[in-house]
């Protein structure tokens, strides 16, 4: 078996393996390494260009990165990722184990983001990215979509490794106040947001379920001008998290 077909098989297997994460693009790899991921392999179509990018954008990682890279021709890279990243690099890392109960018990004054049945990978990734930037306690998702899907990782620029990200069966039991973020809620004032809240956001098409709204301690909405129905999911997450931080 050639090196390339063996590689293709390893990447195909990694995409189906819930203990692994496939990283597409330099920024995903950069954040994974920076936030302590166990990176198992790094493949690049142009190792010199990767070295240049790392020197410019991640000088903190250069020594580590260069030692790991395996070079492949550009057409081989295209076989490892359906949409070959422009930066010419893909990698496989181990997903960190997330202890859901431990995240819920965390006493730090940081909110936990709950996405109810999110539908688009790019949106999930953008939510993880902004939650990491805002130093949230974590991102949990319900529904059938894997928040660690390679497209979500790409949308998050690999920031899944910066905070706990996990799929959960449903709304978890916890002592954290549950705040439903919903366009129909009372006007959101950041000073009224509990510091350790579970901030629940609904799906792109249908919003929050009646079941979740019925369990919420508060229902808050981001004021918008007349005629606008709602914000994009990730935009709403960003608005609430940063309103709380400012
Ligand atoms: C695209 S919106 C869903 C729109 C859905 N048709 C509805 O009416 O809720 C996705 C999620 O983003 C959040 N969201 C969007 N705009 C919001 C706003 N103005 N106020 C509060 N939450 C908002 C909510 O959590 C919502 O469930």
PDB file of C-alpha atoms and ligand atoms in Angstrom:
ATOM      1  CA  UNK A   1       0.000   0.000   0.000  1.00  0.00           C
ATOM      2  CA  UNK A   2       1.433   3.413  -0.941  1.00  0.00           C
ATOM      3  CA  UNK A   3       1.981   6.123   1.663  1.00  0.00           C
ATOM      4  CA  UNK A   4      -0.796   8.149   0.091  1.00  0.00           C
ATOM      5  CA  UNK A   5      -3.490   5.475   0.149  1.00  0.00           C
ATOM      6  CA  UNK A   6      -2.562   4.674   3.731  1.00  0.00           C
ATOM      7  CA  UNK A   7      -2.910   8.351   4.611  1.00  0.00           C
ATOM      8  CA  UNK A   8      -6.266   8.613   2.845  1.00  0.00           C
ATOM      9  CA  UNK A   9      -7.510   5.651   4.849  1.00  0.00           C
ATOM     10  CA  UNK A  10      -6.305   7.175   8.134  1.00  0.00           C
ATOM     11  CA  UNK A  11      -8.082  10.460   7.423  1.00  0.00           C
ATOM     12  CA  UNK A  12     -11.276   8.664   6.369  1.00  0.00           C
ATOM     13  CA  UNK A  13     -11.196   6.654   9.580  1.00  0.00           C
ATOM     14  CA  UNK A  14     -10.499   9.762  11.685  1.00  0.00           C
ATOM     15  CA  UNK A  15     -13.588  11.485  10.245  1.00  0.00           C
ATOM     16  CA  UNK A  16     -15.753   8.657  11.592  1.00  0.00           C
ATOM     17  CA  UNK A  17     -13.967   8.270  14.915  1.00  0.00           C
ATOM     18  CA  UNK A  18     -15.576  10.203  17.769  1.00  0.00           C
ATOM     19  CA  UNK A  19     -12.308  10.233  19.699  1.00  0.00           C
ATOM     20  CA  UNK A  20     -10.464  12.074  16.909  1.00  0.00           C
ATOM     21  CA  UNK A  21     -10.690  15.474  15.245  1.00  0.00           C
ATOM     22  CA  UNK A  22      -9.719  16.310  11.663  1.00  0.00           C
ATOM     23  CA  UNK A  23      -8.226  19.781  11.385  1.00  0.00           C
ATOM     24  CA  UNK A  24      -8.357  21.526   8.034  1.00  0.00           C
ATOM     25  CA  UNK A  25      -6.227  24.601   7.521  1.00  0.00           C
ATOM     26  CA  UNK A  26      -3.394  26.356   9.282  1.00  0.00           C
ATOM     27  CA  UNK A  27      -5.520  28.343  11.752  1.00  0.00           C
ATOM     28  CA  UNK A  28      -7.303  25.245  13.038  1.00  0.00           C
ATOM     29  CA  UNK A  29      -3.952  23.542  13.575  1.00  0.00           C
ATOM     30  CA  UNK A  30      -2.435  26.658  15.155  1.00  0.00           C
ATOM     31  CA  UNK A  31      -5.198  26.965  17.764  1.00  0.00           C
ATOM     32  CA  UNK A  32      -5.225  23.235  18.426  1.00  0.00           C
ATOM     33  CA  UNK A  33      -1.496  23.275  19.206  1.00  0.00           C
ATOM     34  CA  UNK A  34      -1.694  26.524  21.160  1.00  0.00           C
ATOM     35  CA  UNK A  35      -4.458  25.183  23.401  1.00  0.00           C
ATOM     36  CA  UNK A  36      -2.731  21.914  24.154  1.00  0.00           C
ATOM     37  CA  UNK A  37      -4.196  19.439  21.655  1.00  0.00           C
ATOM     38  CA  UNK A  38      -2.522  16.105  21.218  1.00  0.00           C
ATOM     39  CA  UNK A  39      -1.825  16.345  17.480  1.00  0.00           C
ATOM     40  CA  UNK A  40      -1.186  12.937  15.959  1.00  0.00           C
ATOM     41  CA  UNK A  41      -0.159  13.884  12.437  1.00  0.00           C
ATOM     42  CA  UNK A  42       0.347  16.985  10.319  1.00  0.00           C
ATOM     43  CA  UNK A  43       0.312  16.806   6.518  1.00  0.00           C
ATOM     44  CA  UNK A  44       1.283  19.755   4.320  1.00  0.00           C
ATOM     45  CA  UNK A  45       1.538  20.231   0.567  1.00  0.00           C
ATOM     46  CA  UNK A  46       4.083  23.013   1.016  1.00  0.00           C
ATOM     47  CA  UNK A  47       6.088  22.669   4.247  1.00  0.00           C
ATOM     48  CA  UNK A  48       8.157  25.795   3.438  1.00  0.00           C
ATOM     49  CA  UNK A  49       4.983  27.879   3.196  1.00  0.00           C
ATOM     50  CA  UNK A  50       3.713  26.329   6.427  1.00  0.00           C
ATOM     51  CA  UNK A  51       6.969  27.280   8.110  1.00  0.00           C
ATOM     52  CA  UNK A  52       6.643  30.824   6.786  1.00  0.00           C
ATOM     53  CA  UNK A  53       3.036  31.135   8.045  1.00  0.00           C
ATOM     54  CA  UNK A  54       3.963  29.719  11.419  1.00  0.00           C
ATOM     55  CA  UNK A  55       6.879  32.143  11.723  1.00  0.00           C
ATOM     56  CA  UNK A  56       4.615  35.062  10.883  1.00  0.00           C
ATOM     57  CA  UNK A  57       1.374  34.089  12.650  1.00  0.00           C
ATOM     58  CA  UNK A  58       2.390  31.673  15.399  1.00  0.00           C
ATOM     59  CA  UNK A  59       6.029  32.159  16.368  1.00  0.00           C
ATOM     60  CA  UNK A  60       5.179  30.508  19.696  1.00  0.00           C
ATOM     61  CA  UNK A  61       4.682  27.190  17.869  1.00  0.00           C
ATOM     62  CA  UNK A  62       7.331  27.060  15.185  1.00  0.00           C
ATOM     63  CA  UNK A  63       9.864  24.618  16.690  1.00  0.00           C
ATOM     64  CA  UNK A  64       7.117  22.173  17.632  1.00  0.00           C
ATOM     65  CA  UNK A  65       5.319  22.321  14.302  1.00  0.00           C
ATOM     66  CA  UNK A  66       8.270  21.855  11.972  1.00  0.00           C
ATOM     67  CA  UNK A  67       9.286  18.578  13.574  1.00  0.00           C
ATOM     68  CA  UNK A  68       5.922  16.970  12.878  1.00  0.00           C
ATOM     69  CA  UNK A  69       5.169  17.832   9.264  1.00  0.00           C
ATOM     70  CA  UNK A  70       4.930  15.183   6.544  1.00  0.00           C
ATOM     71  CA  UNK A  71       5.004  16.582   2.991  1.00  0.00           C
ATOM     72  CA  UNK A  72       2.625  15.316   0.285  1.00  0.00           C
ATOM     73  CA  UNK A  73       1.933  16.528  -3.269  1.00  0.00           C
ATOM     74  CA  UNK A  74      -1.031  18.961  -3.612  1.00  0.00           C
ATOM     75  CA  UNK A  75      -3.236  16.353  -5.346  1.00  0.00           C
ATOM     76  CA  UNK A  76      -2.754  13.982  -2.402  1.00  0.00           C
ATOM     77  CA  UNK A  77      -3.822  16.719   0.008  1.00  0.00           C
ATOM     78  CA  UNK A  78      -7.055  17.129  -1.971  1.00  0.00           C
ATOM     79  CA  UNK A  79      -7.844  13.490  -1.184  1.00  0.00           C
ATOM     80  CA  UNK A  80      -7.591  14.115   2.551  1.00  0.00           C
ATOM     81  CA  UNK A  81     -10.114  16.968   2.716  1.00  0.00           C
ATOM     82  CA  UNK A  82     -13.225  17.389   0.543  1.00  0.00           C
ATOM     83  CA  UNK A  83     -12.433  21.102   0.304  1.00  0.00           C
ATOM     84  CA  UNK A  84      -8.656  21.268   0.371  1.00  0.00           C
ATOM     85  CA  UNK A  85      -7.672  24.191   2.598  1.00  0.00           C
ATOM     86  CA  UNK A  86      -5.985  27.112   0.888  1.00  0.00           C
ATOM     87  CA  UNK A  87      -3.215  26.989   3.477  1.00  0.00           C
ATOM     88  CA  UNK A  88      -2.325  23.453   2.315  1.00  0.00           C
ATOM     89  CA  UNK A  89      -2.309  21.755   5.697  1.00  0.00           C
ATOM     90  CA  UNK A  90      -4.489  19.121   7.369  1.00  0.00           C
ATOM     91  CA  UNK A  91      -3.997  17.276  10.625  1.00  0.00           C
ATOM     92  CA  UNK A  92      -5.473  14.712  12.978  1.00  0.00           C
ATOM     93  CA  UNK A  93      -5.704  15.385  16.721  1.00  0.00           C
ATOM     94  CA  UNK A  94      -7.196  13.557  19.655  1.00  0.00           C
ATOM     95  CA  UNK A  95     -10.409  15.140  20.984  1.00  0.00           C
ATOM     96  CA  UNK A  96     -10.043  16.073  24.625  1.00  0.00           C
ATOM     97  CA  UNK A  97     -12.445  14.230  26.944  1.00  0.00           C
ATOM     98  CA  UNK A  98     -15.121  16.546  28.347  1.00  0.00           C
ATOM     99  CA  UNK A  99     -16.582  15.867  31.783  1.00  0.00           C
ATOM    100  CA  UNK A 100     -20.029  17.459  31.402  1.00  0.00           C
ATOM    101  CA  UNK A 101     -20.771  17.423  35.149  1.00  0.00           C
ATOM    102  CA  UNK A 102     -17.465  19.066  35.950  1.00  0.00           C
ATOM    103  CA  UNK A 103     -18.183  21.853  33.474  1.00  0.00           C
ATOM    104  CA  UNK A 104     -21.628  22.367  34.985  1.00  0.00           C
ATOM    105  CA  UNK A 105     -20.160  22.531  38.513  1.00  0.00           C
ATOM    106  CA  UNK A 106     -17.398  24.998  37.538  1.00  0.00           C
ATOM    107  CA  UNK A 107     -17.726  27.922  40.022  1.00  0.00           C
ATOM    108  CA  UNK A 108     -16.001  30.441  37.764  1.00  0.00           C
ATOM    109  CA  UNK A 109     -18.175  33.459  36.883  1.00  0.00           C
ATOM    110  CA  UNK A 110     -18.499  32.422  33.245  1.00  0.00           C
ATOM    111  CA  UNK A 111     -21.624  31.482  31.278  1.00  0.00           C
ATOM    112  CA  UNK A 112     -22.131  28.173  29.536  1.00  0.00           C
ATOM    113  CA  UNK A 113     -23.539  28.265  26.002  1.00  0.00           C
ATOM    114  CA  UNK A 114     -26.188  25.686  25.111  1.00  0.00           C
ATOM    115  CA  UNK A 115     -27.132  25.398  21.440  1.00  0.00           C
ATOM    116  CA  UNK A 116     -30.426  23.593  21.021  1.00  0.00           C
ATOM    117  CA  UNK A 117     -30.350  21.441  17.890  1.00  0.00           C
ATOM    118  CA  UNK A 118     -28.094  23.659  15.733  1.00  0.00           C
ATOM    119  CA  UNK A 119     -28.292  22.763  12.047  1.00  0.00           C
ATOM    120  CA  UNK A 120     -25.325  24.256  10.251  1.00  0.00           C
ATOM    121  CA  UNK A 121     -21.743  23.288  10.920  1.00  0.00           C
ATOM    122  CA  UNK A 122     -20.390  26.717  10.081  1.00  0.00           C
ATOM    123  CA  UNK A 123     -22.722  28.311  12.637  1.00  0.00           C
ATOM    124  CA  UNK A 124     -21.728  25.809  15.307  1.00  0.00           C
ATOM    125  CA  UNK A 125     -18.100  26.570  14.609  1.00  0.00           C
ATOM    126  CA  UNK A 126     -18.660  30.315  14.750  1.00  0.00           C
ATOM    127  CA  UNK A 127     -20.430  29.886  18.126  1.00  0.00           C
ATOM    128  CA  UNK A 128     -17.475  27.899  19.504  1.00  0.00           C
ATOM    129  CA  UNK A 129     -15.064  30.512  18.199  1.00  0.00           C
ATOM    130  CA  UNK A 130     -16.842  33.429  19.860  1.00  0.00           C
ATOM    131  CA  UNK A 131     -17.424  31.464  23.078  1.00  0.00           C
ATOM    132  CA  UNK A 132     -13.684  30.761  23.255  1.00  0.00           C
ATOM    133  CA  UNK A 133     -12.891  34.417  22.621  1.00  0.00           C
ATOM    134  CA  UNK A 134     -15.300  35.477  25.366  1.00  0.00           C
ATOM    135  CA  UNK A 135     -13.815  32.913  27.782  1.00  0.00           C
ATOM    136  CA  UNK A 136     -17.141  31.110  28.278  1.00  0.00           C
ATOM    137  CA  UNK A 137     -17.282  27.992  30.468  1.00  0.00           C
ATOM    138  CA  UNK A 138     -18.043  25.789  27.464  1.00  0.00           C
ATOM    139  CA  UNK A 139     -20.368  25.044  24.573  1.00  0.00           C
ATOM    140  CA  UNK A 140     -22.848  22.179  24.715  1.00  0.00           C
ATOM    141  CA  UNK A 141     -25.096  21.182  21.835  1.00  0.00           C
ATOM    142  CA  UNK A 142     -28.212  19.032  21.607  1.00  0.00           C
ATOM    143  CA  UNK A 143     -29.542  17.294  18.498  1.00  0.00           C
ATOM    144  CA  UNK A 144     -27.925  15.041  15.959  1.00  0.00           C
ATOM    145  CA  UNK A 145     -25.104  17.224  14.650  1.00  0.00           C
ATOM    146  CA  UNK A 146     -21.612  16.611  15.979  1.00  0.00           C
ATOM    147  CA  UNK A 147     -20.066  19.876  17.234  1.00  0.00           C
ATOM    148  CA  UNK A 148     -16.639  18.319  16.458  1.00  0.00           C
ATOM    149  CA  UNK A 149     -17.448  17.736  12.785  1.00  0.00           C
ATOM    150  CA  UNK A 150     -14.460  18.894  10.631  1.00  0.00           C
ATOM    151  CA  UNK A 151     -16.606  21.669   9.097  1.00  0.00           C
ATOM    152  CA  UNK A 152     -17.501  22.968  12.572  1.00  0.00           C
ATOM    153  CA  UNK A 153     -13.831  22.803  13.557  1.00  0.00           C
ATOM    154  CA  UNK A 154     -12.961  24.756  10.463  1.00  0.00           C
ATOM    155  CA  UNK A 155     -15.636  27.370  11.270  1.00  0.00           C
ATOM    156  CA  UNK A 156     -14.194  27.655  14.771  1.00  0.00           C
ATOM    157  CA  UNK A 157     -10.610  27.934  13.495  1.00  0.00           C
ATOM    158  CA  UNK A 158      -9.810  25.022  15.819  1.00  0.00           C
ATOM    159  CA  UNK A 159     -10.864  26.834  18.989  1.00  0.00           C
ATOM    160  CA  UNK A 160     -12.686  23.728  20.231  1.00  0.00           C
ATOM    161  CA  UNK A 161      -9.445  23.012  22.079  1.00  0.00           C
ATOM    162  CA  UNK A 162      -9.686  26.270  24.036  1.00  0.00           C
ATOM    163  CA  UNK A 163     -12.817  25.335  26.041  1.00  0.00           C
ATOM    164  CA  UNK A 164     -14.993  22.282  26.687  1.00  0.00           C
ATOM    165  CA  UNK A 165     -17.214  21.469  23.676  1.00  0.00           C
ATOM    166  CA  UNK A 166     -19.584  18.511  23.839  1.00  0.00           C
ATOM    167  CA  UNK A 167     -22.833  17.092  22.556  1.00  0.00           C
ATOM    168  CA  UNK A 168     -25.343  16.392  25.355  1.00  0.00           C
ATOM    169  CA  UNK A 169     -28.549  14.360  25.327  1.00  0.00           C
ATOM    170  CA  UNK A 170     -30.773  17.230  26.449  1.00  0.00           C
ATOM    171  CA  UNK A 171     -30.838  20.134  28.876  1.00  0.00           C
ATOM    172  CA  UNK A 172     -28.531  19.008  31.688  1.00  0.00           C
ATOM    173  CA  UNK A 173     -29.558  19.237  35.365  1.00  0.00           C
ATOM    174  CA  UNK A 174     -27.541  21.876  37.190  1.00  0.00           C
ATOM    175  CA  UNK A 175     -27.634  24.707  39.729  1.00  0.00           C
ATOM    176  CA  UNK A 176     -26.903  27.214  36.973  1.00  0.00           C
ATOM    177  CA  UNK A 177     -29.781  29.574  36.122  1.00  0.00           C
ATOM    178  CA  UNK A 178     -31.243  28.818  32.704  1.00  0.00           C
ATOM    179  CA  UNK A 179     -31.578  31.894  30.488  1.00  0.00           C
ATOM    180  CA  UNK A 180     -33.456  31.469  27.214  1.00  0.00           C
ATOM    181  CA  UNK A 181     -32.110  33.861  24.601  1.00  0.00           C
ATOM    182  CA  UNK A 182     -35.057  34.433  22.340  1.00  0.00           C
ATOM    183  CA  UNK A 183     -36.190  37.268  20.050  1.00  0.00           C
ATOM    184  CA  UNK A 184     -39.541  37.318  21.917  1.00  0.00           C
ATOM    185  CA  UNK A 185     -37.942  37.744  25.350  1.00  0.00           C
ATOM    186  CA  UNK A 186     -37.741  40.789  27.598  1.00  0.00           C
ATOM    187  CA  UNK A 187     -35.140  43.358  26.603  1.00  0.00           C
ATOM    188  CA  UNK A 188     -31.715  42.022  27.505  1.00  0.00           C
ATOM    189  CA  UNK A 189     -29.737  44.202  29.906  1.00  0.00           C
ATOM    190  CA  UNK A 190     -26.296  42.823  30.482  1.00  0.00           C
ATOM    191  CA  UNK A 191     -26.309  43.784  34.169  1.00  0.00           C
ATOM    192  CA  UNK A 192     -29.230  41.389  34.726  1.00  0.00           C
ATOM    193  CA  UNK A 193     -27.487  38.350  33.259  1.00  0.00           C
ATOM    194  CA  UNK A 194     -26.501  35.861  35.984  1.00  0.00           C
ATOM    195  CA  UNK A 195     -22.756  35.277  35.807  1.00  0.00           C
ATOM    196  CA  UNK A 196     -22.918  31.438  35.745  1.00  0.00           C
ATOM    197  CA  UNK A 197     -25.987  31.137  33.526  1.00  0.00           C
ATOM    198  CA  UNK A 198     -26.668  28.493  30.971  1.00  0.00           C
ATOM    199  CA  UNK A 199     -27.408  30.719  27.971  1.00  0.00           C
ATOM    200  CA  UNK A 200     -29.674  28.703  25.668  1.00  0.00           C
ATOM    201  CA  UNK A 201     -29.912  29.555  21.974  1.00  0.00           C
ATOM    202  CA  UNK A 202     -32.364  27.995  19.531  1.00  0.00           C
ATOM    203  CA  UNK A 203     -31.970  26.376  16.154  1.00  0.00           C
ATOM    204  CA  UNK A 204     -31.520  28.507  13.069  1.00  0.00           C
ATOM    205  CA  UNK A 205     -34.950  27.791  11.653  1.00  0.00           C
ATOM    206  CA  UNK A 206     -37.239  27.106  14.592  1.00  0.00           C
ATOM    207  CA  UNK A 207     -35.685  28.898  17.565  1.00  0.00           C
ATOM    208  CA  UNK A 208     -35.936  27.448  21.076  1.00  0.00           C
ATOM    209  CA  UNK A 209     -38.365  24.618  21.783  1.00  0.00           C
ATOM    210  CA  UNK A 210     -41.424  25.163  23.975  1.00  0.00           C
ATOM    211  CA  UNK A 211     -39.993  22.557  26.352  1.00  0.00           C
ATOM    212  CA  UNK A 212     -36.819  24.554  26.914  1.00  0.00           C
ATOM    213  CA  UNK A 213     -38.635  27.890  27.110  1.00  0.00           C
ATOM    214  CA  UNK A 214     -40.930  26.345  29.729  1.00  0.00           C
ATOM    215  CA  UNK A 215     -37.949  25.440  31.936  1.00  0.00           C
ATOM    216  CA  UNK A 216     -36.139  28.780  31.623  1.00  0.00           C
ATOM    217  CA  UNK A 217     -35.680  31.070  34.632  1.00  0.00           C
ATOM    218  CA  UNK A 218     -35.498  34.114  32.345  1.00  0.00           C
ATOM    219  CA  UNK A 219     -36.279  34.803  28.695  1.00  0.00           C
ATOM    220  CA  UNK A 220     -34.261  37.642  27.201  1.00  0.00           C
ATOM    221  CA  UNK A 221     -34.168  39.182  23.734  1.00  0.00           C
ATOM    222  CA  UNK A 222     -31.676  41.405  21.918  1.00  0.00           C
ATOM    223  CA  UNK A 223     -33.478  44.549  20.855  1.00  0.00           C
ATOM    224  CA  UNK A 224     -33.522  45.055  17.084  1.00  0.00           C
ATOM    225  CA  UNK A 225     -35.025  47.685  14.852  1.00  0.00           C
ATOM    226  CA  UNK A 226     -38.605  47.169  13.673  1.00  0.00           C
ATOM    227  CA  UNK A 227     -39.032  44.797  10.764  1.00  0.00           C
ATOM    228  CA  UNK A 228     -36.015  42.580  11.549  1.00  0.00           C
ATOM    229  CA  UNK A 229     -37.104  39.123  12.767  1.00  0.00           C
ATOM    230  CA  UNK A 230     -33.911  37.744  14.239  1.00  0.00           C
ATOM    231  CA  UNK A 231     -30.137  37.663  14.171  1.00  0.00           C
ATOM    232  CA  UNK A 232     -28.040  34.829  12.844  1.00  0.00           C
ATOM    233  CA  UNK A 233     -27.424  32.269  15.622  1.00  0.00           C
ATOM    234  CA  UNK A 234     -23.690  32.915  16.021  1.00  0.00           C
ATOM    235  CA  UNK A 235     -24.241  36.658  15.879  1.00  0.00           C
ATOM    236  CA  UNK A 236     -26.760  36.380  18.730  1.00  0.00           C
ATOM    237  CA  UNK A 237     -24.282  34.304  20.773  1.00  0.00           C
ATOM    238  CA  UNK A 238     -21.598  36.947  20.171  1.00  0.00           C
ATOM    239  CA  UNK A 239     -23.901  39.819  21.120  1.00  0.00           C
ATOM    240  CA  UNK A 240     -24.925  38.232  24.424  1.00  0.00           C
ATOM    241  CA  UNK A 241     -21.497  36.969  25.485  1.00  0.00           C
ATOM    242  CA  UNK A 242     -19.776  40.251  24.762  1.00  0.00           C
ATOM    243  CA  UNK A 243     -22.597  42.331  26.243  1.00  0.00           C
ATOM    244  CA  UNK A 244     -21.897  40.447  29.462  1.00  0.00           C
ATOM    245  CA  UNK A 245     -18.152  41.080  29.264  1.00  0.00           C
ATOM    246  CA  UNK A 246     -18.206  44.807  28.459  1.00  0.00           C
TER     247      UNK A 246
HETATM  248  C1  LIG B   1     -31.974  32.531  13.618  1.00  0.00           C
HETATM  249  S1  LIG B   1     -32.547  32.561  15.238  1.00  0.00           S
HETATM  250  C2  LIG B   1     -34.049  31.642  15.176  1.00  0.00           C
HETATM  251  C3  LIG B   1     -35.156  32.358  14.537  1.00  0.00           C
HETATM  252  C4  LIG B   1     -36.467  31.685  14.822  1.00  0.00           C
HETATM  253  N1  LIG B   1     -37.297  31.808  13.662  1.00  0.00           N
HETATM  254  C5  LIG B   1     -37.115  32.323  16.047  1.00  0.00           C
HETATM  255  O1  LIG B   1     -38.105  32.990  15.877  1.00  0.00           O
HETATM  256  O2  LIG B   1     -36.614  32.166  17.154  1.00  0.00           O
HETATM  257  C6  LIG B   1     -31.547  31.434  16.100  1.00  0.00           C
HETATM  258  C7  LIG B   1     -31.404  31.754  17.557  1.00  0.00           C
HETATM  259  O3  LIG B   1     -30.607  32.940  17.707  1.00  0.00           O
HETATM  260  C8  LIG B   1     -31.028  33.648  18.863  1.00  0.00           C
HETATM  261  N2  LIG B   1     -31.492  34.980  18.439  1.00  0.00           N
HETATM  262  C9  LIG B   1     -31.478  35.503  17.201  1.00  0.00           C
HETATM  263  N3  LIG B   1     -31.902  36.779  17.225  1.00  0.00           N
HETATM  264  C10 LIG B   1     -32.193  37.062  18.499  1.00  0.00           C
HETATM  265  C11 LIG B   1     -32.679  38.232  19.175  1.00  0.00           C
HETATM  266  N4  LIG B   1     -32.934  39.359  18.542  1.00  0.00           N
HETATM  267  N5  LIG B   1     -32.855  38.154  20.514  1.00  0.00           N
HETATM  268  C12 LIG B   1     -32.568  37.034  21.194  1.00  0.00           C
HETATM  269  N6  LIG B   1     -32.137  35.911  20.602  1.00  0.00           N
HETATM  270  C13 LIG B   1     -31.934  35.924  19.285  1.00  0.00           C
HETATM  271  C14 LIG B   1     -32.130  32.839  19.508  1.00  0.00           C
HETATM  272  O4  LIG B   1     -31.602  32.001  20.490  1.00  0.00           O
HETATM  273  C15 LIG B   1     -32.662  32.048  18.340  1.00  0.00           C
HETATM  274  O5  LIG B   1     -33.340  30.887  18.760  1.00  0.00           O
END
